[in-house]
């Protein structure tokens, strides 16, 4: 459909007035953005919205894109921010559901897990549910930092750069996330 | 000394700064080795969340959904002078041009103004006088007016006294400059007169009790005894003759 130019040439074309050329970049990077957006937001609908939002923001900021930078990295960071915004926006609702360790709903789930055998847990997919619940209990920043470190294999320096924080602060965010997750998923450890 | 959870986590993620030391410690310390193994198990249990697969047409669909929302970039937006470097250079050039214009306008204004002054000189047929002469005459003019005021000072009027003292202070500073010039010019008459004036002005300025009635009366006596006012008038006439006008020049009359 479109000529497969490299990203920089495509960007020049877009800035010269060829709006359709941006479609090439969208097609090229959509899958990657969806993956990270899904990992951070935890659901498909939000992830799809985040991907669209990221490409929209990217288009608006395209004039400020430094030619030395890598478009993939650049749009990935924008996507991280969009996902972070989405999780923060959603967080108010989630705190009321699975916000902290005293959440009765989660306690109930944990009690049920402990009574059930590990095979049943695996089969019912409740381990995954607990993991999702545990991830949801993190702050948006902790969750994003953890996803980037644990699932996207980003270094703390990359996380810091993407989230606009000192690498040490990024490391601390990951560390806090891991501590919280381990604490919340301790019942699973006993069950297995 | 055991490893902290943070150090273990750095080791798991391969970001430890002392990998070898941590490995040695783990090999030697059973507690830390157990904790480390547990951390590894916990992190391994936190499965990577695998995103649901998107089909090959996903990117096209994303594009189709956002394309109508995007404006077309106009080529004009990227004109060379809108880029950061050129924008900065343009501002700098504009500032330099403005400064140059202001400088040129100042020069033109000066050149236009100067002839009106210099043209006045030939009309008077007066030789050019050094600026210092006019400055001296100006000083003597002010001194004369001060002395006249002092001579006729109303001893009961405090309203007059305070400005007189300020004027005396101002004149004293100017007088010392004029006196120094006179000494360099080797002009004994001028130097003597300025000495008398200096003494009088210094007393008027530094009178301990201020310029009260008694002080003014004493200054008037000294002024009359030294004939300072007379000396100043003589000097002004001399300068007027030197200027070739024959008249005592008005203050700021010519340069």
CSV table of N, CA, C and O in Angstrom, one decimal, chain A residues 67-190:
chain,number,residue,atom,x,y,z
A,67,UNK,N,15.8,14.6,14.7
A,67,UNK,CA,16.2,13.7,13.6
A,67,UNK,C,17.2,12.7,14.1
A,67,UNK,O,17.3,11.6,13.5
A,68,UNK,N,17.9,13.0,15.2
A,68,UNK,CA,18.9,12.0,15.7
A,68,UNK,C,18.2,10.9,16.4
A,68,UNK,O,18.8,9.8,16.6
A,69,UNK,N,17.0,11.1,16.9
A,69,UNK,CA,16.4,10.1,17.7
A,69,UNK,C,15.8,8.9,16.9
A,69,UNK,O,15.7,9.0,15.7
A,70,UNK,N,15.4,7.9,17.6
A,70,UNK,CA,14.8,6.7,17.0
A,70,UNK,C,13.3,6.9,17.2
A,70,UNK,O,12.8,7.0,18.3
A,71,UNK,N,12.6,6.9,16.1
A,71,UNK,CA,11.2,7.1,16.2
A,71,UNK,C,10.5,6.0,17.0
A,71,UNK,O,9.6,6.3,17.8
A,72,UNK,N,11.0,4.8,16.9
A,72,UNK,CA,10.4,3.7,17.6
A,72,UNK,C,10.5,3.9,19.1
A,72,UNK,O,9.5,3.8,19.9
A,73,UNK,N,11.6,4.3,19.6
A,73,UNK,CA,11.9,4.6,21.0
A,73,UNK,C,11.0,5.8,21.4
A,73,UNK,O,10.4,5.8,22.5
A,74,UNK,N,11.0,6.8,20.6
A,74,UNK,CA,10.2,8.1,20.8
A,74,UNK,C,8.7,7.8,21.0
A,74,UNK,O,8.1,8.2,22.0
A,75,UNK,N,8.2,7.1,20.1
A,75,UNK,CA,6.7,6.8,20.2
A,75,UNK,C,6.4,5.8,21.3
A,75,UNK,O,5.3,5.9,21.9
A,76,UNK,N,7.4,5.0,21.6
A,76,UNK,CA,7.2,4.0,22.7
A,76,UNK,C,7.1,4.8,24.0
A,76,UNK,O,6.2,4.5,24.9
A,77,UNK,N,7.9,5.8,24.2
A,77,UNK,CA,7.9,6.6,25.4
A,77,UNK,C,6.6,7.4,25.5
A,77,UNK,O,6.0,7.5,26.6
A,78,UNK,N,6.1,7.9,24.4
A,78,UNK,CA,4.8,8.6,24.4
A,78,UNK,C,3.7,7.6,24.8
A,78,UNK,O,2.9,8.0,25.6
A,79,UNK,N,3.8,6.4,24.3
A,79,UNK,CA,2.8,5.4,24.6
A,79,UNK,C,2.9,5.1,26.1
A,79,UNK,O,1.8,4.9,26.8
A,80,UNK,N,4.1,5.0,26.7
A,80,UNK,CA,4.2,4.7,28.1
A,80,UNK,C,3.5,5.8,28.9
A,80,UNK,O,2.7,5.6,29.9
A,81,UNK,N,3.7,7.1,28.5
A,81,UNK,CA,3.0,8.2,29.2
A,81,UNK,C,1.5,8.1,29.0
A,81,UNK,O,0.8,8.4,30.0
A,82,UNK,N,1.1,7.8,27.8
A,82,UNK,CA,-0.4,7.7,27.6
A,82,UNK,C,-1.0,6.6,28.5
A,82,UNK,O,-2.0,6.8,29.1
A,83,UNK,N,-0.3,5.5,28.6
A,83,UNK,CA,-0.7,4.3,29.4
A,83,UNK,C,-0.7,4.7,30.9
A,83,UNK,O,-1.7,4.4,31.7
A,84,UNK,N,0.3,5.4,31.3
A,84,UNK,CA,0.4,5.9,32.7
A,84,UNK,C,-0.7,6.8,33.0
A,84,UNK,O,-1.4,6.7,34.1
A,85,UNK,N,-1.0,7.7,32.1
A,85,UNK,CA,-2.2,8.7,32.3
A,85,UNK,C,-3.5,7.9,32.4
A,85,UNK,O,-4.3,8.2,33.3
A,86,UNK,N,-3.6,6.9,31.6
A,86,UNK,CA,-4.8,6.1,31.6
A,86,UNK,C,-5.0,5.3,32.9
A,86,UNK,O,-6.1,5.3,33.5
A,87,UNK,N,-3.9,4.7,33.4
A,87,UNK,CA,-4.0,4.0,34.7
A,87,UNK,C,-4.3,5.0,35.8
A,87,UNK,O,-5.1,4.7,36.7
A,88,UNK,N,-3.6,6.2,35.8
A,88,UNK,CA,-3.9,7.2,36.8
A,88,UNK,C,-5.3,7.6,36.8
A,88,UNK,O,-6.0,7.8,37.8
A,89,UNK,N,-5.8,7.8,35.6
A,89,UNK,CA,-7.2,8.3,35.5
A,89,UNK,C,-8.2,7.2,36.0
A,89,UNK,O,-9.2,7.5,36.6
A,90,UNK,N,-7.8,6.0,35.8
A,90,UNK,CA,-8.7,4.9,36.1
A,90,UNK,C,-8.6,4.5,37.6
A,90,UNK,O,-9.4,3.9,38.2
A,91,UNK,N,-7.5,5.0,38.2
A,91,UNK,CA,-7.0,4.5,39.5
A,91,UNK,C,-8.1,4.8,40.6
A,91,UNK,O,-8.2,4.0,41.5
A,92,UNK,N,-8.7,5.9,40.5
A,92,UNK,CA,-9.7,6.2,41.5
A,92,UNK,C,-10.7,5.1,41.7
A,92,UNK,O,-11.0,4.7,42.9
A,93,UNK,N,-11.2,4.5,40.6
A,93,UNK,CA,-12.2,3.5,40.7
A,93,UNK,C,-11.5,2.2,41.3
A,93,UNK,O,-12.1,1.5,42.1
A,94,UNK,N,-10.3,1.9,40.9
A,94,UNK,CA,-9.7,0.7,41.3
A,94,UNK,C,-9.3,0.7,42.7
A,94,UNK,O,-9.3,-0.3,43.4
A,95,UNK,N,-8.9,1.9,43.3
A,95,UNK,CA,-8.5,1.9,44.7
A,95,UNK,C,-9.7,1.4,45.5
A,95,UNK,O,-9.5,0.7,46.5
A,96,UNK,N,-10.9,1.8,45.1
A,96,UNK,CA,-12.1,1.4,45.9
A,96,UNK,C,-12.3,-0.1,45.8
A,96,UNK,O,-13.0,-0.7,46.7
A,97,UNK,N,-11.8,-0.7,44.8
A,97,UNK,CA,-12.0,-2.2,44.7
A,97,UNK,C,-10.8,-3.0,45.2
A,97,UNK,O,-11.0,-3.8,46.1
A,98,UNK,N,-9.6,-2.8,44.8
A,98,UNK,CA,-8.5,-3.6,45.2
A,98,UNK,C,-7.3,-2.7,45.6
A,98,UNK,O,-6.2,-2.9,45.2
A,99,UNK,N,-7.6,-1.6,46.3
A,99,UNK,CA,-6.6,-0.6,46.5
A,99,UNK,C,-5.6,-0.9,47.5
A,99,UNK,O,-4.4,-0.6,47.3
A,100,UNK,N,-5.9,-1.6,48.6
A,100,UNK,CA,-4.8,-1.8,49.6
A,100,UNK,C,-5.0,-3.2,50.2
A,100,UNK,O,-5.8,-4.0,49.9
A,101,UNK,N,-4.1,-3.5,51.1
A,101,UNK,CA,-4.0,-4.8,51.7
A,101,UNK,C,-5.2,-5.2,52.5
A,101,UNK,O,-5.5,-6.4,52.8
A,102,UNK,N,-6.0,-4.2,52.9
A,102,UNK,CA,-7.2,-4.4,53.7
A,102,UNK,C,-8.4,-4.6,52.9
A,102,UNK,O,-9.5,-4.6,53.4
A,103,UNK,N,-8.2,-4.6,51.6
A,103,UNK,CA,-9.4,-4.8,50.7
A,103,UNK,C,-10.1,-6.1,51.0
A,103,UNK,O,-9.5,-7.2,50.8
A,104,UNK,N,-11.3,-6.0,51.5
A,104,UNK,CA,-12.0,-7.3,51.9
A,104,UNK,C,-12.2,-8.2,50.7
A,104,UNK,O,-12.2,-9.4,50.8
A,105,UNK,N,-12.4,-7.6,49.5
A,105,UNK,CA,-12.6,-8.5,48.3
A,105,UNK,C,-11.4,-9.3,48.0
A,105,UNK,O,-11.5,-10.5,47.8
A,106,UNK,N,-10.2,-8.7,48.2
A,106,UNK,CA,-9.0,-9.4,47.9
A,106,UNK,C,-8.7,-10.4,49.0
A,106,UNK,O,-8.3,-11.5,48.7
A,107,UNK,N,-9.1,-10.0,50.2
A,107,UNK,CA,-8.9,-11.0,51.3
A,107,UNK,C,-9.7,-12.2,51.1
A,107,UNK,O,-9.3,-13.4,51.3
A,108,UNK,N,-10.9,-12.0,50.6
A,108,UNK,CA,-11.8,-13.1,50.4
A,108,UNK,C,-11.2,-14.0,49.3
A,108,UNK,O,-11.2,-15.2,49.4
A,109,UNK,N,-10.7,-13.4,48.3
A,109,UNK,CA,-10.0,-14.1,47.2
A,109,UNK,C,-8.8,-14.9,47.7
A,109,UNK,O,-8.7,-16.1,47.4
A,110,UNK,N,-8.1,-14.2,48.6
A,110,UNK,CA,-6.9,-14.9,49.1
A,110,UNK,C,-7.3,-16.1,50.0
A,110,UNK,O,-6.7,-17.2,49.9
A,111,UNK,N,-8.3,-15.9,50.8
A,111,UNK,CA,-8.8,-17.1,51.6
A,111,UNK,C,-9.2,-18.2,50.7
A,111,UNK,O,-8.8,-19.4,50.9
A,112,UNK,N,-10.0,-17.9,49.7
A,112,UNK,CA,-10.4,-18.9,48.8
A,112,UNK,C,-9.2,-19.7,48.1
A,112,UNK,O,-9.2,-20.9,48.0
A,113,UNK,N,-8.2,-18.9,47.8
A,113,UNK,CA,-7.0,-19.5,47.2
A,113,UNK,C,-6.3,-20.4,48.1
A,113,UNK,O,-5.9,-21.5,47.7
A,114,UNK,N,-6.2,-20.0,49.4
A,114,UNK,CA,-5.5,-20.9,50.3
A,114,UNK,C,-6.3,-22.2,50.5
A,114,UNK,O,-5.6,-23.2,50.7
A,115,UNK,N,-7.6,-22.1,50.5
A,115,UNK,CA,-8.3,-23.4,50.7
A,115,UNK,C,-8.3,-24.3,49.4
A,115,UNK,O,-8.3,-25.5,49.5
A,116,UNK,N,-8.2,-23.7,48.3
A,116,UNK,CA,-8.1,-24.5,47.1
A,116,UNK,C,-6.8,-25.1,46.9
A,116,UNK,O,-5.8,-24.5,47.3
A,117,UNK,N,-6.7,-26.2,46.1
A,117,UNK,CA,-5.4,-26.8,45.8
A,117,UNK,C,-4.8,-26.0,44.7
A,117,UNK,O,-5.4,-25.3,43.9
A,118,UNK,N,-3.4,-26.2,44.5
A,118,UNK,CA,-2.7,-25.5,43.4
A,118,UNK,C,-3.2,-25.8,42.1
A,118,UNK,O,-3.3,-25.0,41.2
A,119,UNK,N,-3.5,-27.1,41.9
A,119,UNK,CA,-4.0,-27.5,40.5
A,119,UNK,C,-5.3,-26.7,40.2
A,119,UNK,O,-5.4,-26.3,39.0
A,120,UNK,N,-6.2,-26.7,41.2
A,120,UNK,CA,-7.4,-26.0,40.9
A,120,UNK,C,-7.2,-24.5,40.6
A,120,UNK,O,-7.8,-23.9,39.8
A,121,UNK,N,-6.2,-24.0,41.4
A,121,UNK,CA,-5.9,-22.5,41.2
A,121,UNK,C,-5.4,-22.3,39.7
A,121,UNK,O,-5.9,-21.3,39.1
A,122,UNK,N,-4.6,-23.2,39.3
A,122,UNK,CA,-4.0,-23.0,37.9
A,122,UNK,C,-5.2,-23.2,36.9
A,122,UNK,O,-5.3,-22.4,36.0
A,123,UNK,N,-6.0,-24.2,37.1
A,123,UNK,CA,-7.0,-24.5,36.2
A,123,UNK,C,-8.0,-23.3,36.1
A,123,UNK,O,-8.5,-23.0,35.1
A,124,UNK,N,-8.4,-22.8,37.3
A,124,UNK,CA,-9.4,-21.7,37.3
A,124,UNK,C,-8.8,-20.4,36.8
A,124,UNK,O,-9.6,-19.5,36.7
A,125,UNK,N,-7.6,-20.3,36.7
A,125,UNK,CA,-7.0,-19.1,36.3
A,125,UNK,C,-7.0,-18.0,37.4
A,125,UNK,O,-6.7,-16.8,37.1
A,126,UNK,N,-7.2,-18.5,38.6
A,126,UNK,CA,-7.2,-17.5,39.7
A,126,UNK,C,-5.8,-16.9,40.0
A,126,UNK,O,-5.7,-15.8,40.6
A,127,UNK,N,-4.8,-17.7,39.7
A,127,UNK,CA,-3.5,-17.1,39.9
A,127,UNK,C,-3.3,-15.8,39.0
A,127,UNK,O,-2.8,-14.8,39.5
A,128,UNK,N,-3.7,-16.0,37.8
A,128,UNK,CA,-3.7,-14.8,36.9
A,128,UNK,C,-4.5,-13.7,37.5
A,128,UNK,O,-4.1,-12.5,37.4
A,129,UNK,N,-5.7,-14.0,38.0
A,129,UNK,CA,-6.5,-12.9,38.6
A,129,UNK,C,-5.8,-12.3,39.7
A,129,UNK,O,-5.9,-11.0,39.9
A,130,UNK,N,-5.2,-13.1,40.6
A,130,UNK,CA,-4.5,-12.5,41.7
A,130,UNK,C,-3.4,-11.6,41.3
A,130,UNK,O,-3.1,-10.6,41.9
A,131,UNK,N,-2.7,-12.1,40.3
A,131,UNK,CA,-1.6,-11.3,39.8
A,131,UNK,C,-2.1,-9.9,39.3
A,131,UNK,O,-1.5,-8.9,39.5
A,132,UNK,N,-3.2,-10.0,38.5
A,132,UNK,CA,-3.8,-8.8,38.0
A,132,UNK,C,-4.2,-7.9,39.2
A,132,UNK,O,-4.0,-6.6,39.1
A,133,UNK,N,-4.8,-8.5,40.2
A,133,UNK,CA,-5.2,-7.7,41.3
A,133,UNK,C,-4.0,-7.1,42.0
A,133,UNK,O,-4.1,-5.9,42.5
A,134,UNK,N,-3.0,-7.9,42.2
A,134,UNK,CA,-1.8,-7.4,42.8
A,134,UNK,C,-1.2,-6.2,42.0
A,134,UNK,O,-0.8,-5.2,42.6
A,135,UNK,N,-1.1,-6.4,40.7
A,135,UNK,CA,-0.6,-5.3,39.9
A,135,UNK,C,-1.4,-4.1,40.0
A,135,UNK,O,-0.9,-2.9,40.0
A,136,UNK,N,-2.7,-4.3,40.1
A,136,UNK,CA,-3.7,-3.1,40.2
A,136,UNK,C,-3.5,-2.4,41.5
A,136,UNK,O,-3.9,-1.2,41.6
A,137,UNK,N,-2.9,-3.1,42.5
A,137,UNK,CA,-2.7,-2.4,43.8
A,137,UNK,C,-1.5,-1.4,43.8
A,137,UNK,O,-1.4,-0.6,44.7
A,138,UNK,N,-0.7,-1.5,42.7
A,138,UNK,CA,0.5,-0.7,42.7
A,138,UNK,C,0.0,0.7,42.2
A,138,UNK,O,-1.0,0.9,41.6
A,139,UNK,N,0.8,1.7,42.5
A,139,UNK,CA,0.6,3.0,42.0
A,139,UNK,C,0.8,2.9,40.5
A,139,UNK,O,1.5,2.0,40.0
A,140,UNK,N,0.3,3.9,39.8
A,140,UNK,CA,0.5,3.9,38.3
A,140,UNK,C,2.0,3.9,38.0
A,140,UNK,O,2.4,3.2,37.0
A,141,UNK,N,2.7,4.7,38.7
A,141,UNK,CA,4.2,4.8,38.4
A,141,UNK,C,4.9,3.5,38.7
A,141,UNK,O,5.7,3.0,37.9
A,142,UNK,N,4.6,2.9,39.9
A,142,UNK,CA,5.2,1.6,40.2
A,142,UNK,C,4.9,0.5,39.2
A,142,UNK,O,5.7,-0.2,38.8
A,143,UNK,N,3.6,0.5,38.8
A,143,UNK,CA,3.2,-0.5,37.9
A,143,UNK,C,3.9,-0.3,36.6
A,143,UNK,O,4.4,-1.3,36.0
A,144,UNK,N,4.0,0.9,36.1
A,144,UNK,CA,4.6,1.2,34.8
A,144,UNK,C,6.1,0.8,34.9
A,144,UNK,O,6.7,0.1,34.0
A,145,UNK,N,6.7,1.2,36.0
A,145,UNK,CA,8.2,0.9,36.1
A,145,UNK,C,8.4,-0.6,36.2
A,145,UNK,O,9.3,-1.1,35.6
A,146,UNK,N,7.5,-1.3,36.9
A,146,UNK,CA,7.7,-2.7,37.0
A,146,UNK,C,7.5,-3.4,35.7
A,146,UNK,O,8.3,-4.3,35.3
A,147,UNK,N,6.4,-3.0,35.0
A,147,UNK,CA,6.2,-3.6,33.7
A,147,UNK,C,7.4,-3.4,32.8
A,147,UNK,O,7.8,-4.3,32.1
A,148,UNK,N,7.9,-2.2,32.8
A,148,UNK,CA,9.0,-1.9,31.9
A,148,UNK,C,10.2,-2.7,32.3
A,148,UNK,O,11.0,-3.2,31.4
A,149,UNK,N,10.5,-2.9,33.6
A,149,UNK,CA,11.6,-3.6,34.0
A,149,UNK,C,11.5,-5.1,33.9
A,149,UNK,O,12.3,-5.8,33.3
A,150,UNK,N,10.3,-5.6,34.3
A,150,UNK,CA,10.1,-7.1,34.4
A,150,UNK,C,9.6,-7.7,33.1
A,150,UNK,O,10.0,-8.8,32.8
A,151,UNK,N,8.8,-6.9,32.4
A,151,UNK,CA,8.2,-7.5,31.2
A,151,UNK,C,8.8,-7.0,29.9
A,151,UNK,O,8.8,-7.7,28.9
A,152,UNK,N,9.2,-5.7,29.9
A,152,UNK,CA,9.8,-5.1,28.7
A,152,UNK,C,11.3,-5.1,28.7
A,152,UNK,O,11.9,-4.7,27.7
A,153,UNK,N,11.9,-5.7,29.7
A,153,UNK,CA,13.3,-5.8,29.8
A,153,UNK,C,14.1,-4.4,29.6
A,153,UNK,O,15.2,-4.4,29.0
A,154,UNK,N,13.5,-3.4,30.1
A,154,UNK,CA,14.1,-2.1,30.0
A,154,UNK,C,15.1,-1.9,31.2
A,154,UNK,O,14.8,-2.5,32.3
A,155,UNK,N,16.2,-1.2,31.0
A,155,UNK,CA,17.1,-1.0,32.1
A,155,UNK,C,16.5,0.2,33.0
A,155,UNK,O,15.6,0.9,32.5
A,156,UNK,N,17.0,0.3,34.2
A,156,UNK,CA,16.4,1.4,35.0
A,156,UNK,C,16.7,2.8,34.4
A,156,UNK,O,16.0,3.7,34.6
A,157,UNK,N,17.8,2.9,33.7
A,157,UNK,CA,18.2,4.1,33.0
A,157,UNK,C,17.1,4.4,31.9
A,157,UNK,O,16.6,5.6,31.8
A,158,UNK,N,16.7,3.4,31.2
A,158,UNK,CA,15.7,3.6,30.2
A,158,UNK,C,14.3,3.9,30.8
A,158,UNK,O,13.6,4.8,30.3
A,159,UNK,N,14.0,3.3,31.9
A,159,UNK,CA,12.8,3.6,32.6
A,159,UNK,C,12.8,5.0,33.1
A,159,UNK,O,11.8,5.7,32.9
A,160,UNK,N,13.9,5.4,33.7
A,160,UNK,CA,14.0,6.8,34.1
A,160,UNK,C,13.8,7.8,33.0
A,160,UNK,O,13.1,8.8,33.2
A,161,UNK,N,14.4,7.5,31.9
A,161,UNK,CA,14.3,8.4,30.7
A,161,UNK,C,12.9,8.5,30.2
A,161,UNK,O,12.4,9.5,29.9
A,162,UNK,N,12.2,7.3,30.2
A,162,UNK,CA,10.9,7.3,29.7
A,162,UNK,C,9.9,8.0,30.6
A,162,UNK,O,9.0,8.6,30.1
A,163,UNK,N,10.1,7.8,31.9
A,163,UNK,CA,9.2,8.4,32.9
A,163,UNK,C,9.6,9.7,33.4
A,163,UNK,O,8.9,10.3,34.2
A,164,UNK,N,10.7,10.2,32.9
A,164,UNK,CA,11.2,11.6,33.2
A,164,UNK,C,11.6,11.6,34.7
A,164,UNK,O,11.3,12.6,35.4
A,165,UNK,N,12.3,10.6,35.1
A,165,UNK,CA,12.8,10.6,36.5
A,165,UNK,C,14.3,10.1,36.5
A,165,UNK,O,14.8,9.6,35.6
A,166,UNK,N,14.9,10.3,37.7
A,166,UNK,CA,16.2,9.9,37.9
A,166,UNK,C,16.3,8.3,37.8
A,166,UNK,O,15.4,7.7,38.3
A,167,UNK,N,17.3,7.8,37.3
A,167,UNK,CA,17.4,6.3,37.2
A,167,UNK,C,17.3,5.7,38.6
A,167,UNK,O,16.7,4.6,38.8
A,168,UNK,N,17.8,6.3,39.6
A,168,UNK,CA,17.8,5.8,40.9
A,168,UNK,C,16.3,5.8,41.4
A,168,UNK,O,15.9,4.8,42.1
A,169,UNK,N,15.6,6.8,41.1
A,169,UNK,CA,14.2,6.9,41.5
A,169,UNK,C,13.4,5.8,40.7
A,169,UNK,O,12.5,5.2,41.3
A,170,UNK,N,13.8,5.5,39.5
A,170,UNK,CA,13.1,4.5,38.7
A,170,UNK,C,13.4,3.1,39.4
A,170,UNK,O,12.5,2.2,39.5
A,171,UNK,N,14.7,2.9,39.8
A,171,UNK,CA,15.0,1.7,40.5
A,171,UNK,C,14.2,1.5,41.8
A,171,UNK,O,13.8,0.4,42.1
A,172,UNK,N,14.1,2.6,42.5
A,172,UNK,CA,13.3,2.5,43.7
A,172,UNK,C,11.8,2.2,43.4
A,172,UNK,O,11.2,1.4,44.2
A,173,UNK,N,11.3,2.7,42.4
A,173,UNK,CA,9.9,2.5,42.0
A,173,UNK,C,9.7,1.0,41.7
A,173,UNK,O,8.7,0.3,42.1
A,174,UNK,N,10.7,0.4,41.0
A,174,UNK,CA,10.6,-1.0,40.6
A,174,UNK,C,10.7,-1.8,41.9
A,174,UNK,O,10.0,-2.8,42.2
A,175,UNK,N,11.7,-1.4,42.8
A,175,UNK,CA,11.9,-2.1,44.1
A,175,UNK,C,10.6,-2.1,44.9
A,175,UNK,O,10.2,-3.2,45.5
A,176,UNK,N,10.0,-1.0,45.0
A,176,UNK,CA,8.7,-0.9,45.8
A,176,UNK,C,7.7,-1.8,45.2
A,176,UNK,O,6.9,-2.5,45.9
A,177,UNK,N,7.6,-1.8,43.9
A,177,UNK,CA,6.6,-2.6,43.2
A,177,UNK,C,6.8,-4.1,43.5
A,177,UNK,O,5.9,-4.8,43.9
A,178,UNK,N,8.1,-4.5,43.4
A,178,UNK,CA,8.4,-5.9,43.7
A,178,UNK,C,8.0,-6.3,45.1
A,178,UNK,O,7.4,-7.3,45.4
A,179,UNK,N,8.4,-5.4,46.1
A,179,UNK,CA,8.1,-5.7,47.5
A,179,UNK,C,6.5,-5.8,47.7
A,179,UNK,O,6.1,-6.8,48.3
A,180,UNK,N,5.8,-4.9,47.1
A,180,UNK,CA,4.3,-5.0,47.3
A,180,UNK,C,3.8,-6.3,46.6
A,180,UNK,O,2.9,-6.9,47.2
A,181,UNK,N,4.2,-6.6,45.5
A,181,UNK,CA,3.7,-7.7,44.7
A,181,UNK,C,4.0,-9.0,45.5
A,181,UNK,O,3.2,-9.9,45.7
A,182,UNK,N,5.2,-9.1,46.0
A,182,UNK,CA,5.6,-10.3,46.8
A,182,UNK,C,4.7,-10.4,48.1
A,182,UNK,O,4.3,-11.6,48.4
A,183,UNK,N,4.5,-9.3,48.7
A,183,UNK,CA,3.6,-9.3,49.9
A,183,UNK,C,2.2,-9.8,49.6
A,183,UNK,O,1.6,-10.6,50.2
A,184,UNK,N,1.7,-9.3,48.5
A,184,UNK,CA,0.3,-9.6,48.1
A,184,UNK,C,0.2,-11.0,47.6
A,184,UNK,O,-0.9,-11.6,47.7
A,185,UNK,N,1.2,-11.5,47.0
A,185,UNK,CA,1.1,-12.8,46.4
A,185,UNK,C,1.7,-13.9,47.3
A,185,UNK,O,1.8,-15.1,46.8
A,186,UNK,N,2.0,-13.6,48.5
A,186,UNK,CA,2.6,-14.6,49.4
A,186,UNK,C,1.6,-15.8,49.6
A,186,UNK,O,2.1,-16.9,49.7
A,187,UNK,N,0.3,-15.6,49.7
A,187,UNK,CA,-0.6,-16.7,49.8
A,187,UNK,C,-0.4,-17.8,48.7
A,187,UNK,O,-0.5,-19.0,48.9
A,188,UNK,N,-0.1,-17.3,47.5
A,188,UNK,CA,0.1,-18.2,46.4
A,188,UNK,C,1.3,-19.1,46.6
A,188,UNK,O,1.3,-20.2,46.3
A,189,UNK,N,2.3,-18.4,47.2
A,189,UNK,CA,3.6,-19.1,47.5
A,189,UNK,C,3.3,-20.3,48.4
A,189,UNK,O,3.8,-21.4,48.2
A,190,UNK,N,2.4,-20.1,49.5
A,190,UNK,CA,2.1,-21.1,50.4
A,190,UNK,C,1.3,-22.2,49.7
A,190,UNK,O,1.5,-23.4,49.9
